[in-house]
Amino acid sequence: MTTPKEWHRWAMVLVVLCGLGASGLAFSAGPAPSPSSGSCLQPPSFSLDEFGNKRFHLNTLCTTPYPPDTPNTPAWADVLVAAQNFVACKGSPIALCYYSGPETSAAGTQTPCHLRDGAAIADCTCFEIPPGSTYFVDINAILDLRVYLDTVIACKRDGSDCLPAGRKVAPVCEAIRTGTLFPGKNVDLISTFSFALDQKIPIAVHNNACTTQPYTRYAGCMTAPCQRTGEIDPVTGNFLVQCACPTYVGPFQVGTELTAAQGCELPGGTVWSAAYSTFGGGTFPTLPDCIPDAPGDKGCPLLLPNPPVIPAAPPQISCNEVCSEYNKSINQGIQVGYTCDATLCTAASHPALVAKACTGLDKHGVSEILRLEMAVGKSCAASQICGCAPNKKTNQEIWRLNEAQGALGIATQCDQNGTLCGTKP
């Protein structure tokens, strides 16, 4: 029996589908058509069935009304038509394919995207980003049909009702956290976007566009399924993962500057992991004044000075819910919401230490924490603002993590603002 809530949901789905025009609704994958191919409705030439996801249905809707006067483009083109198309999430470990493409990058990393036979999928080597950081999803590029429709219904088609532009947390965030975007044992991580490596590998904003016809094939990795390899990148210290990224032929921008040796078309059966911004902005989030928990000048500041000035929680934020999220984030008896805050924003350049402090955070929702940090523009500060108190075991682990940071020459939050100091075991 269909409940009133379900009837409302499917009514909203029909509204979304009407808004997408004459886009097709299919449950199997399709070829990566170029912008001039004439339709998104062609039978797919790639499949993601290898990941054992019986409940996964590829989103074959034409999600992006671009280019003008041509059929819309599919989700795996990774096209942005407005800054608010990026929705913000927090908590889960993710794969970052933003710098992938050539066999060896200008930064010395080895994160290539190798085309499979048929060229419809590229196997991209990407970086694993530990849990805790704020990350972003292009709403137009959600590869699972159900998750895409749920997210568009909640966030509007352009994403403007969800963080960071709006106040809601996008359903795609929860799908990534709970493993329901690609349900199955063969998926370890989902590829999204994060600023976590921006200080080690700066994001290019010039000389990074391939927009001249004839267009070149690229890999659209947003929300692609990924598997861990166990290998560590010696340049960044991050674990490497392997992602299966559908490909597309069209204009695109990449995360690093193009050179004579590494231009739009790469040699040796490799392609760039790329996306395309139609509105003159970058293929990375540009909406907020700062990004909570991001490193460098793009990140929101910590609470300062010592003792810190602590802002009031905005009226739309429930501090009871914030503290509940911290207190329930238990991993082996330690409330990792607190240990993560004590480490993530000061030790970002040491992914192994961040992983130790934040592992297990994705097992618990932290949506109210994200809302608060976005609202006040502060990093790793929600527990202090709401007066949340960690338990004894957690305080002792915070002290150990602070000692580990000090040994690396890192000024902890305790050093900088007198909070999250922990207690000596």
Short mmCIF file of C-alpha atoms in Angstrom, two decimals:
data_model
loop_
_atom_site.label_atom_id
_atom_site.label_comp_id
_atom_site.label_asym_id
_atom_site.label_seq_id
_atom_site.Cartn_x
_atom_site.Cartn_y
_atom_site.Cartn_z
CA MET A 1 0.00 0.00 0.00
CA THR A 2 1.38 3.41 -0.96
CA THR A 3 1.37 5.89 1.89
CA PRO A 4 0.50 9.61 1.49
CA LYS A 5 4.17 10.39 2.03
CA GLU A 6 5.14 8.06 -0.82
CA TRP A 7 2.47 9.53 -3.10
CA HIS A 8 3.87 12.99 -2.36
CA ARG A 9 7.39 11.79 -3.12
CA TRP A 10 6.41 10.35 -6.49
CA ALA A 11 4.41 13.45 -7.33
CA MET A 12 7.56 15.45 -6.72
CA VAL A 13 9.50 13.02 -8.92
CA LEU A 14 7.08 13.72 -11.76
CA VAL A 15 7.61 17.45 -11.29
CA VAL A 16 11.38 16.92 -11.47
CA LEU A 17 11.08 14.79 -14.59
CA CYS A 18 8.88 17.39 -16.27
CA GLY A 19 11.49 20.00 -15.37
CA LEU A 20 14.11 17.89 -17.08
CA GLY A 21 12.15 18.04 -20.30
CA ALA A 22 11.99 15.01 -22.51
CA SER A 23 14.86 13.24 -20.79
CA GLY A 24 14.69 9.47 -20.81
CA LEU A 25 14.28 7.29 -17.74
CA ALA A 26 16.28 4.11 -18.12
CA PHE A 27 17.72 1.66 -15.63
CA SER A 28 20.81 0.61 -17.58
CA ALA A 29 23.93 2.49 -18.47
CA GLY A 30 24.46 4.27 -21.75
CA PRO A 31 27.19 5.45 -24.04
CA ALA A 32 28.85 8.69 -23.21
CA PRO A 33 27.37 10.88 -25.97
CA SER A 34 29.04 14.08 -27.03
CA PRO A 35 27.14 17.39 -26.79
CA SER A 36 26.27 17.05 -30.48
CA SER A 37 25.10 13.44 -30.31
CA GLY A 38 21.42 14.36 -30.43
CA SER A 39 20.10 12.56 -27.35
CA CYS A 40 20.77 11.26 -23.87
CA LEU A 41 18.54 8.33 -24.69
CA GLN A 42 20.97 6.12 -26.58
CA PRO A 43 21.43 2.60 -25.20
CA PRO A 44 24.36 2.59 -22.77
CA SER A 45 27.73 1.17 -23.75
CA PHE A 46 29.10 0.90 -20.22
CA SER A 47 28.02 -0.90 -17.11
CA LEU A 48 28.94 -0.64 -13.45
CA ASP A 49 27.55 -4.08 -12.64
CA GLU A 50 31.05 -5.28 -11.70
CA PHE A 51 30.53 -3.62 -8.32
CA GLY A 52 27.71 -6.01 -7.49
CA ASN A 53 25.14 -3.29 -6.95
CA LYS A 54 21.81 -4.90 -7.77
CA ARG A 55 19.92 -1.91 -6.36
CA PHE A 56 21.97 0.63 -8.31
CA HIS A 57 20.19 2.17 -11.30
CA LEU A 58 22.29 4.44 -13.46
CA ASN A 59 20.96 7.98 -13.77
CA THR A 60 20.45 8.29 -17.52
CA LEU A 61 18.45 11.49 -17.25
CA CYS A 62 19.83 14.52 -19.07
CA THR A 63 20.64 16.41 -15.88
CA THR A 64 22.26 19.51 -17.33
CA PRO A 65 20.64 22.01 -19.76
CA TYR A 66 23.88 22.55 -21.66
CA PRO A 67 25.08 23.33 -24.33
CA PRO A 68 22.40 25.78 -25.55
CA ASP A 69 20.29 24.66 -28.50
CA THR A 70 21.44 21.05 -28.18
CA PRO A 71 20.19 18.08 -26.18
CA ASN A 72 21.07 18.22 -22.49
CA THR A 73 24.07 16.35 -21.17
CA PRO A 74 24.08 13.28 -18.88
CA ALA A 75 25.18 13.03 -15.26
CA TRP A 76 28.63 11.63 -16.05
CA ALA A 77 29.57 14.77 -18.02
CA ASP A 78 30.07 16.46 -14.60
CA VAL A 79 28.78 19.83 -15.81
CA LEU A 80 28.13 22.82 -13.53
CA VAL A 81 25.73 25.58 -14.58
CA ALA A 82 25.73 27.54 -11.28
CA ALA A 83 27.93 27.78 -8.19
CA GLN A 84 25.17 26.37 -5.97
CA ASN A 85 25.23 23.09 -7.93
CA PHE A 86 27.81 21.92 -5.37
CA VAL A 87 26.15 20.62 -2.19
CA ALA A 88 28.21 20.28 1.00
CA CYS A 89 28.63 17.11 3.07
CA LYS A 90 30.76 16.07 6.05
CA GLY A 91 31.95 12.97 7.85
CA SER A 92 32.71 10.32 5.25
CA PRO A 93 36.06 9.34 3.79
CA ILE A 94 35.99 10.06 0.06
CA ALA A 95 38.06 9.62 -3.07
CA LEU A 96 39.51 12.73 -4.70
CA CYS A 97 40.10 12.33 -8.44
CA TYR A 98 40.39 16.05 -9.17
CA TYR A 99 44.11 15.80 -10.04
CA SER A 100 44.00 12.48 -11.88
CA GLY A 101 44.80 11.92 -15.54
CA PRO A 102 48.41 11.66 -16.75
CA GLU A 103 50.75 8.82 -15.83
CA THR A 104 52.81 11.25 -13.72
CA SER A 105 51.48 14.68 -12.79
CA ALA A 106 53.40 17.94 -12.66
CA ALA A 107 53.39 17.53 -8.86
CA GLY A 108 55.06 14.13 -9.18
CA THR A 109 52.03 12.07 -8.19
CA GLN A 110 51.15 8.94 -10.13
CA THR A 111 47.37 9.06 -10.46
CA PRO A 112 46.60 8.13 -14.08
CA CYS A 113 43.22 7.52 -15.73
CA HIS A 114 43.56 4.56 -18.10
CA LEU A 115 40.85 3.98 -20.69
CA ARG A 116 39.34 0.52 -20.79
CA ASP A 117 38.60 -1.23 -24.08
CA GLY A 118 35.79 0.69 -25.75
CA ALA A 119 36.81 3.92 -23.95
CA ALA A 120 33.47 4.27 -22.13
CA ILE A 121 35.08 3.88 -18.68
CA ALA A 122 38.43 5.04 -17.35
CA ASP A 123 40.13 3.43 -14.39
CA CYS A 124 41.43 6.41 -12.41
CA THR A 125 43.90 6.30 -9.56
CA CYS A 126 42.77 8.83 -6.96
CA PHE A 127 43.56 9.97 -3.42
CA GLU A 128 41.71 8.79 -0.34
CA ILE A 129 40.71 11.70 1.92
CA PRO A 130 40.17 10.61 5.55
CA PRO A 131 36.79 11.21 7.23
CA GLY A 132 36.02 14.53 8.88
CA SER A 133 36.58 17.11 6.15
CA THR A 134 33.79 18.98 4.43
CA TYR A 135 33.43 17.68 0.90
CA PHE A 136 31.20 18.56 -2.05
CA VAL A 137 29.01 16.82 -4.64
CA ASP A 138 27.91 18.25 -7.98
CA ILE A 139 24.14 17.72 -7.89
CA ASN A 140 24.09 17.31 -11.68
CA ALA A 141 26.56 14.42 -11.54
CA ILE A 142 24.89 11.97 -9.12
CA LEU A 143 25.12 8.63 -10.91
CA ASP A 144 22.41 6.77 -8.98
CA LEU A 145 18.91 7.64 -10.24
CA ARG A 146 17.08 7.30 -6.92
CA VAL A 147 19.66 9.32 -4.99
CA TYR A 148 19.66 11.98 -7.71
CA LEU A 149 15.87 12.35 -7.60
CA ASP A 150 15.78 12.42 -3.79
CA THR A 151 18.48 15.11 -3.78
CA VAL A 152 16.82 17.26 -6.43
CA ILE A 153 13.48 17.05 -4.59
CA ALA A 154 15.10 18.16 -1.33
CA CYS A 155 17.59 20.68 -2.69
CA LYS A 156 15.89 21.94 -5.88
CA ARG A 157 17.35 21.10 -9.23
CA ASP A 158 20.19 23.61 -8.85
CA GLY A 159 21.05 22.62 -5.26
CA SER A 160 20.18 26.02 -3.81
CA ASP A 161 18.07 24.71 -0.90
CA CYS A 162 20.94 22.65 0.54
CA LEU A 163 24.23 23.55 2.16
CA PRO A 164 26.22 25.63 1.54
CA ALA A 165 23.72 27.86 -0.33
CA GLY A 166 20.67 26.71 1.67
CA ARG A 167 20.06 25.17 5.10
CA LYS A 168 19.34 21.52 4.33
CA VAL A 169 21.84 18.69 4.16
CA ALA A 170 21.55 16.98 0.79
CA PRO A 171 20.25 13.37 0.70
CA VAL A 172 23.29 12.38 -1.39
CA CYS A 173 25.43 13.04 1.71
CA GLU A 174 23.55 10.43 3.71
CA ALA A 175 23.63 7.99 0.78
CA ILE A 176 27.42 8.29 0.65
CA ARG A 177 27.75 7.96 4.43
CA THR A 178 25.57 4.86 4.67
CA GLY A 179 26.92 3.20 1.53
CA THR A 180 23.56 3.25 -0.26
CA LEU A 181 24.64 5.28 -3.28
CA PHE A 182 26.47 2.19 -4.55
CA PRO A 183 25.14 -0.56 -2.31
CA GLY A 184 27.47 -3.53 -2.43
CA LYS A 185 30.59 -5.05 -0.93
CA ASN A 186 32.84 -4.04 -3.82
CA VAL A 187 32.67 -0.28 -3.20
CA ASP A 188 34.89 1.24 -0.51
CA LEU A 189 34.58 4.95 -1.31
CA ILE A 190 32.76 7.42 -3.52
CA SER A 191 34.57 10.01 -5.60
CA THR A 192 33.60 13.60 -4.73
CA PHE A 193 35.42 16.94 -4.34
CA SER A 194 37.45 18.26 -1.41
CA PHE A 195 39.94 21.05 -0.76
CA ALA A 196 41.94 18.69 1.48
CA LEU A 197 45.02 18.63 -0.80
CA ASP A 198 44.89 22.21 -2.03
CA GLN A 199 48.00 23.24 -0.08
CA LYS A 200 50.05 20.33 -1.40
CA ILE A 201 48.68 20.45 -4.96
CA PRO A 202 47.23 23.92 -5.65
CA ILE A 203 44.08 24.03 -7.77
CA ALA A 204 44.64 25.58 -11.19
CA VAL A 205 42.45 28.53 -12.16
CA HIS A 206 44.29 29.44 -15.39
CA ASN A 207 45.54 27.46 -18.40
CA ASN A 208 43.36 24.51 -17.43
CA ALA A 209 40.51 24.59 -20.00
CA CYS A 210 39.97 22.40 -23.08
CA THR A 211 37.08 24.08 -24.86
CA THR A 212 38.10 24.06 -28.53
CA GLN A 213 36.49 21.67 -30.99
CA PRO A 214 37.03 18.87 -31.83
CA TYR A 215 36.46 18.03 -28.18
CA THR A 216 38.53 15.49 -26.26
CA ARG A 217 37.34 12.55 -24.18
CA TYR A 218 37.64 12.89 -20.39
CA ALA A 219 36.65 10.95 -17.28
CA GLY A 220 33.69 12.20 -15.24
CA CYS A 221 34.53 10.85 -11.79
CA MET A 222 31.98 12.66 -9.60
CA THR A 223 30.13 10.01 -7.49
CA ALA A 224 32.00 7.18 -9.23
CA PRO A 225 32.58 3.95 -7.23
CA CYS A 226 36.09 3.33 -5.89
CA GLN A 227 38.10 0.54 -4.28
CA ARG A 228 41.07 0.83 -1.94
CA THR A 229 44.46 -0.38 -3.16
CA GLY A 230 46.45 -0.28 0.08
CA GLU A 231 49.15 1.81 -1.63
CA ILE A 232 50.33 5.19 -0.34
CA ASP A 233 51.22 8.16 -2.52
CA PRO A 234 54.74 9.27 -1.47
CA VAL A 235 54.10 12.92 -2.38
CA THR A 236 50.96 13.55 -0.32
CA GLY A 237 51.04 10.66 2.17
CA ASN A 238 47.45 9.76 1.25
CA PHE A 239 46.27 6.27 0.42
CA LEU A 240 45.53 5.61 -3.27
CA VAL A 241 42.24 4.20 -4.54
CA GLN A 242 41.01 3.00 -7.91
CA CYS A 243 37.82 4.53 -9.31
CA ALA A 244 35.72 3.47 -12.32
CA CYS A 245 34.81 6.74 -14.04
CA PRO A 246 32.46 6.97 -17.06
CA THR A 247 33.84 9.07 -19.90
CA TYR A 248 32.39 11.87 -21.98
CA VAL A 249 33.41 13.88 -25.05
CA GLY A 250 32.98 17.62 -24.61
CA PRO A 251 34.60 20.80 -23.28
CA PHE A 252 36.22 20.50 -19.86
CA GLN A 253 38.53 22.00 -17.24
CA VAL A 254 41.12 20.14 -15.18
CA GLY A 255 42.53 20.63 -11.70
CA THR A 256 46.11 21.39 -12.73
CA GLU A 257 47.63 23.68 -15.35
CA LEU A 258 48.01 22.25 -18.82
CA THR A 259 51.49 22.16 -20.36
CA ALA A 260 53.03 21.34 -23.71
CA ALA A 261 53.77 17.85 -22.42
CA GLN A 262 50.37 17.37 -20.76
CA GLY A 263 47.80 19.09 -22.93
CA CYS A 264 44.13 18.36 -23.51
CA GLU A 265 44.81 15.02 -25.17
CA LEU A 266 47.03 12.74 -23.09
CA PRO A 267 49.20 9.96 -24.53
CA GLY A 268 49.25 6.26 -23.86
CA GLY A 269 45.51 5.63 -23.51
CA THR A 270 45.12 8.03 -20.60
CA VAL A 271 42.57 10.83 -20.19
CA TRP A 272 42.04 13.66 -17.74
CA SER A 273 39.62 13.40 -14.86
CA ALA A 274 37.71 16.60 -15.51
CA ALA A 275 34.49 18.59 -15.30
CA TYR A 276 33.03 21.62 -17.04
CA SER A 277 31.79 24.91 -15.62
CA THR A 278 29.48 26.78 -18.00
CA PHE A 279 29.14 29.96 -15.92
CA GLY A 280 32.70 31.26 -15.83
CA GLY A 281 33.48 29.92 -12.37
CA GLY A 282 35.78 27.05 -11.51
CA THR A 283 34.91 23.38 -11.30
CA PHE A 284 35.21 23.68 -7.53
CA PRO A 285 32.90 25.29 -4.90
CA THR A 286 32.97 29.09 -4.83
CA LEU A 287 29.85 29.97 -2.80
CA PRO A 288 30.84 30.19 0.88
CA ASP A 289 33.15 32.86 2.27
CA CYS A 290 35.13 29.98 3.74
CA ILE A 291 34.92 26.20 3.95
CA PRO A 292 34.74 24.61 7.43
CA ASP A 293 37.58 22.18 8.11
CA ALA A 294 39.38 22.99 4.85
CA PRO A 295 43.12 23.77 5.00
CA GLY A 296 44.79 27.03 4.04
CA ASP A 297 43.21 30.29 2.99
CA LYS A 298 40.00 28.59 1.78
CA GLY A 299 39.30 27.18 5.23
CA CYS A 300 37.29 28.85 7.97
CA PRO A 301 39.37 29.96 10.99
CA LEU A 302 39.53 28.28 14.36
CA LEU A 303 38.07 29.96 17.41
CA LEU A 304 40.54 32.65 18.53
CA PRO A 305 42.26 34.13 20.55
CA ASN A 306 43.19 32.29 23.76
CA PRO A 307 40.79 32.18 25.55
CA PRO A 308 38.58 32.29 22.46
CA VAL A 309 35.66 34.49 21.58
CA ILE A 310 32.85 31.96 21.25
CA PRO A 311 29.95 33.03 19.03
CA ALA A 312 26.38 32.19 19.91
CA ALA A 313 24.78 29.33 18.05
CA PRO A 314 22.30 30.65 15.44
CA PRO A 315 18.62 30.17 16.34
CA GLN A 316 18.09 27.60 13.58
CA ILE A 317 20.74 25.33 15.13
CA SER A 318 19.93 22.82 17.88
CA CYS A 319 22.84 22.59 20.30
CA ASN A 320 21.17 19.57 21.87
CA GLU A 321 21.40 17.84 18.49
CA VAL A 322 24.99 19.01 17.98
CA CYS A 323 26.08 17.55 21.33
CA SER A 324 24.10 14.39 20.65
CA GLU A 325 26.01 13.90 17.40
CA TYR A 326 29.33 14.32 19.20
CA ASN A 327 28.41 12.06 22.07
CA LYS A 328 27.07 9.28 19.84
CA SER A 329 30.11 9.27 17.53
CA ILE A 330 31.65 6.37 19.43
CA ASN A 331 34.39 4.19 17.97
CA GLN A 332 35.90 1.68 20.43
CA GLY A 333 34.68 3.78 23.35
CA ILE A 334 36.10 7.06 22.02
CA GLN A 335 33.83 9.86 20.79
CA VAL A 336 35.61 10.53 17.52
CA GLY A 337 33.72 13.77 16.82
CA TYR A 338 35.84 15.41 19.51
CA THR A 339 39.14 13.72 18.63
CA CYS A 340 38.60 14.56 14.97
CA ASP A 341 38.03 18.25 15.78
CA ALA A 342 41.16 18.29 17.91
CA THR A 343 43.28 17.01 14.99
CA LEU A 344 41.65 17.60 11.61
CA CYS A 345 42.07 21.36 11.35
CA THR A 346 45.63 21.53 12.65
CA ALA A 347 47.19 18.33 11.26
CA ALA A 348 45.67 18.39 7.75
CA SER A 349 49.07 17.79 6.16
CA HIS A 350 49.40 14.49 8.07
CA PRO A 351 46.62 12.24 6.71
CA ALA A 352 47.64 9.22 8.82
CA LEU A 353 47.19 11.21 12.03
CA VAL A 354 43.87 12.64 10.80
CA ALA A 355 42.68 9.15 9.92
CA LYS A 356 43.57 7.91 13.41
CA ALA A 357 41.60 10.75 14.99
CA CYS A 358 38.57 10.62 12.67
CA THR A 359 38.09 6.96 11.73
CA GLY A 360 34.55 5.88 12.54
CA LEU A 361 33.02 9.33 12.19
CA ASP A 362 31.17 8.21 9.06
CA LYS A 363 29.26 5.64 11.09
CA HIS A 364 27.31 8.45 12.70
CA GLY A 365 25.44 11.43 11.24
CA VAL A 366 27.02 14.87 11.79
CA SER A 367 24.59 17.01 9.80
CA GLU A 368 23.82 19.47 12.63
CA ILE A 369 27.54 19.94 13.26
CA LEU A 370 28.01 20.81 9.59
CA ARG A 371 25.07 23.23 9.69
CA LEU A 372 26.53 25.02 12.70
CA GLU A 373 30.04 25.31 11.27
CA MET A 374 28.66 26.61 7.97
CA ALA A 375 26.42 29.11 9.77
CA VAL A 376 29.16 30.61 11.96
CA GLY A 377 32.08 30.25 9.55
CA LYS A 378 34.35 28.44 12.00
CA SER A 379 36.31 25.21 11.69
CA CYS A 380 36.41 22.35 14.21
CA ALA A 381 34.44 24.50 16.63
CA ALA A 382 30.92 23.12 17.03
CA SER A 383 31.53 21.34 20.34
CA GLN A 384 33.03 24.46 21.90
CA ILE A 385 30.23 26.72 20.65
CA CYS A 386 27.56 24.41 22.04
CA GLY A 387 29.43 23.49 25.22
CA CYS A 388 29.54 19.76 24.48
CA ALA A 389 31.72 17.74 26.88
CA PRO A 390 33.68 14.60 25.92
CA ASN A 391 33.92 11.61 28.24
CA LYS A 392 37.06 10.61 30.17
CA LYS A 393 38.37 8.13 27.61
CA THR A 394 37.89 10.65 24.81
CA ASN A 395 39.69 13.39 26.74
CA GLN A 396 42.63 11.07 27.25
CA GLU A 397 42.76 10.28 23.53
CA ILE A 398 42.62 14.01 22.71
CA TRP A 399 45.66 14.48 24.97
CA ARG A 400 47.54 11.68 23.13
CA LEU A 401 46.70 13.16 19.74
CA ASN A 402 47.82 16.60 20.89
CA GLU A 403 51.11 15.07 22.06
CA ALA A 404 51.53 13.43 18.63
CA GLN A 405 50.88 16.76 16.92
CA GLY A 406 53.35 18.53 19.19
CA ALA A 407 56.04 15.99 18.29
CA LEU A 408 55.52 17.00 14.65
CA GLY A 409 55.84 20.69 15.47
CA ILE A 410 52.11 21.38 15.07
CA ALA A 411 50.37 24.03 17.15
CA THR A 412 47.21 22.31 18.38
CA GLN A 413 43.87 23.93 19.14
CA CYS A 414 44.87 23.70 22.79
CA ASP A 415 47.95 25.77 21.98
CA GLN A 416 46.06 28.28 19.86
CA ASN A 417 42.83 28.82 21.74
CA GLY A 418 42.92 26.76 24.92
CA THR A 419 40.17 24.32 23.88
CA LEU A 420 40.19 20.58 23.18
CA CYS A 421 43.22 20.09 25.43
CA GLY A 422 42.17 16.71 26.79
CA THR A 423 43.49 15.22 30.02
CA LYS A 424 46.72 13.29 30.58
CA PRO A 425 46.08 9.56 31.02
#
